[in-house]
Amino acid sequence: AAKADGRSTYRIFQQEMEAETQARHAIEMGLRTALANDEFELLYQPLIDLGTGRVARCEALLRWRHPTRGYVSPLEFIHVAEETGLILPIGDWVLNEACREARNWPVEVGVAVNLSPVQFNNPSLSLQVVNALQRSGLPANRLELEVTESVTLDGNEHTLTTIDQLQSLGIHLSLDDFGTGYSSLSYLKKYPFDTLKIDRSFVNELNAAADSVAIIRAVVGMGKSLGMTIVVEGVETEEQLAILKAEGCDLGQGYLFSRPISAGAIRTVMADGSGMIRSAA
Ligand code: C2E
Ligand code: MG
Ligand code: MG
Ligand code: MG
């Protein structure tokens, strides 16, 4: 019986593998079609200045308008795009689209664009950034690129050169999802990030209990002593907001203020004059 069980377990395993390979292949083909048929869209989520309540910048977040499945989350397709190299043309589209959109915002705040490590290792990255800025007419200091710790981890010569090149263009660099990888103080010192985005998981667990606040306090202190702007992601409750404000975080992003919304909707929010999002959200 053990043998038969083993065989059927293997067969199920094999079927699952085949199903997964097929699913990946379907996503890859779908992504090619999406590029050709203009099925990508950027949503924008505001980052709020916790001192003034105003929109300080907006993060561009990619969506795939799938013809039959509707909006598909980047979490479902970015890894396939990275494995197939399709992230390069997709990422270039994102960069151009975000710059073009931000150029026409009624308030001159910055736009943040997420970069995959694959894009980061592409030698023509700074050229693509220059092109996107020139085509759109967006001033370099209104563009911010978000990278995760994995980029700094395989920190070779190339990584430092790329960061130098990008910084000399006058754009801003942001370390995304801080705390989920293996960054250490020495990385933060070595790489000149302007902004530190504390990962949502730390905010999730945040309550008045002393030890959850202690971590936020330590990270804020460390980031600020290195001259960085501190952003907290995933702010969902008033209680979290109160703690984060008290701990001196600069900017907040999360469903409490606004979910990611369409280009048209974010323009309306900014155009209402005050720049106050919380009444609009
Ligand atoms: P991220 O860069 O850390 O973006 C923040 C994610 O947190 C977004 O998910 C956003 O919708 C979500 N979020 C914001 N506030 C809250 C909140 O209060 N609660 C909860 N539960 N979630 C919140 P999204 O849009 O699904 O994007 C997921 C990830 O996909 C992004 O994480 C980023 O790593 C990646 N991504 C998105 N757009 C792009 C892109 O254009 N290029 C690349 N390479 N990656 C992208
Ligand atoms: Mg991000
Ligand atoms: Mg993030
Ligand atoms: Mg995240």
PDB file of N, CA and C in Angstrom, residues 52 112 115 137 180 186 216 243:
ATOM      1  N   THR A  52       0.975  67.806   7.989  1.00  0.00           N
ATOM      2  CA  THR A  52       0.001  68.737   7.409  1.00  0.00           C
ATOM      3  C   THR A  52      -1.257  68.051   6.902  1.00  0.00           C
ATOM      4  N   ALA A 112       6.337  58.233  -7.363  1.00  0.00           N
ATOM      5  CA  ALA A 112       7.253  57.139  -7.048  1.00  0.00           C
ATOM      6  C   ALA A 112       6.936  55.937  -7.930  1.00  0.00           C
ATOM      7  N   LEU A 115      10.793  49.722  -9.005  1.00  0.00           N
ATOM      8  CA  LEU A 115      11.741  49.105  -9.943  1.00  0.00           C
ATOM      9  C   LEU A 115      12.042  47.684  -9.501  1.00  0.00           C
ATOM     10  N   GLY A 137       8.907  65.759 -19.860  1.00  0.00           N
ATOM     11  CA  GLY A 137       9.160  67.100 -19.362  1.00  0.00           C
ATOM     12  C   GLY A 137       9.066  67.192 -17.844  1.00  0.00           C
ATOM     13  N   THR A 180      11.864  43.709   5.695  1.00  0.00           N
ATOM     14  CA  THR A 180      11.479  42.369   5.241  1.00  0.00           C
ATOM     15  C   THR A 180      12.681  41.593   4.719  1.00  0.00           C
ATOM     16  N   SER A 186      24.899  49.053   7.843  1.00  0.00           N
ATOM     17  CA  SER A 186      25.997  49.354   6.928  1.00  0.00           C
ATOM     18  C   SER A 186      25.484  49.561   5.498  1.00  0.00           C
ATOM     19  N   ILE A 216       9.440  50.400  15.615  1.00  0.00           N
ATOM     20  CA  ILE A 216       9.216  51.600  14.808  1.00  0.00           C
ATOM     21  C   ILE A 216      10.134  52.726  15.301  1.00  0.00           C
ATOM     22  N   ILE A 243       0.028  56.649  16.748  1.00  0.00           N
ATOM     23  CA  ILE A 243       1.330  56.172  17.214  1.00  0.00           C
ATOM     24  C   ILE A 243       2.438  56.618  16.258  1.00  0.00           C
TER      25      ILE A 243
END
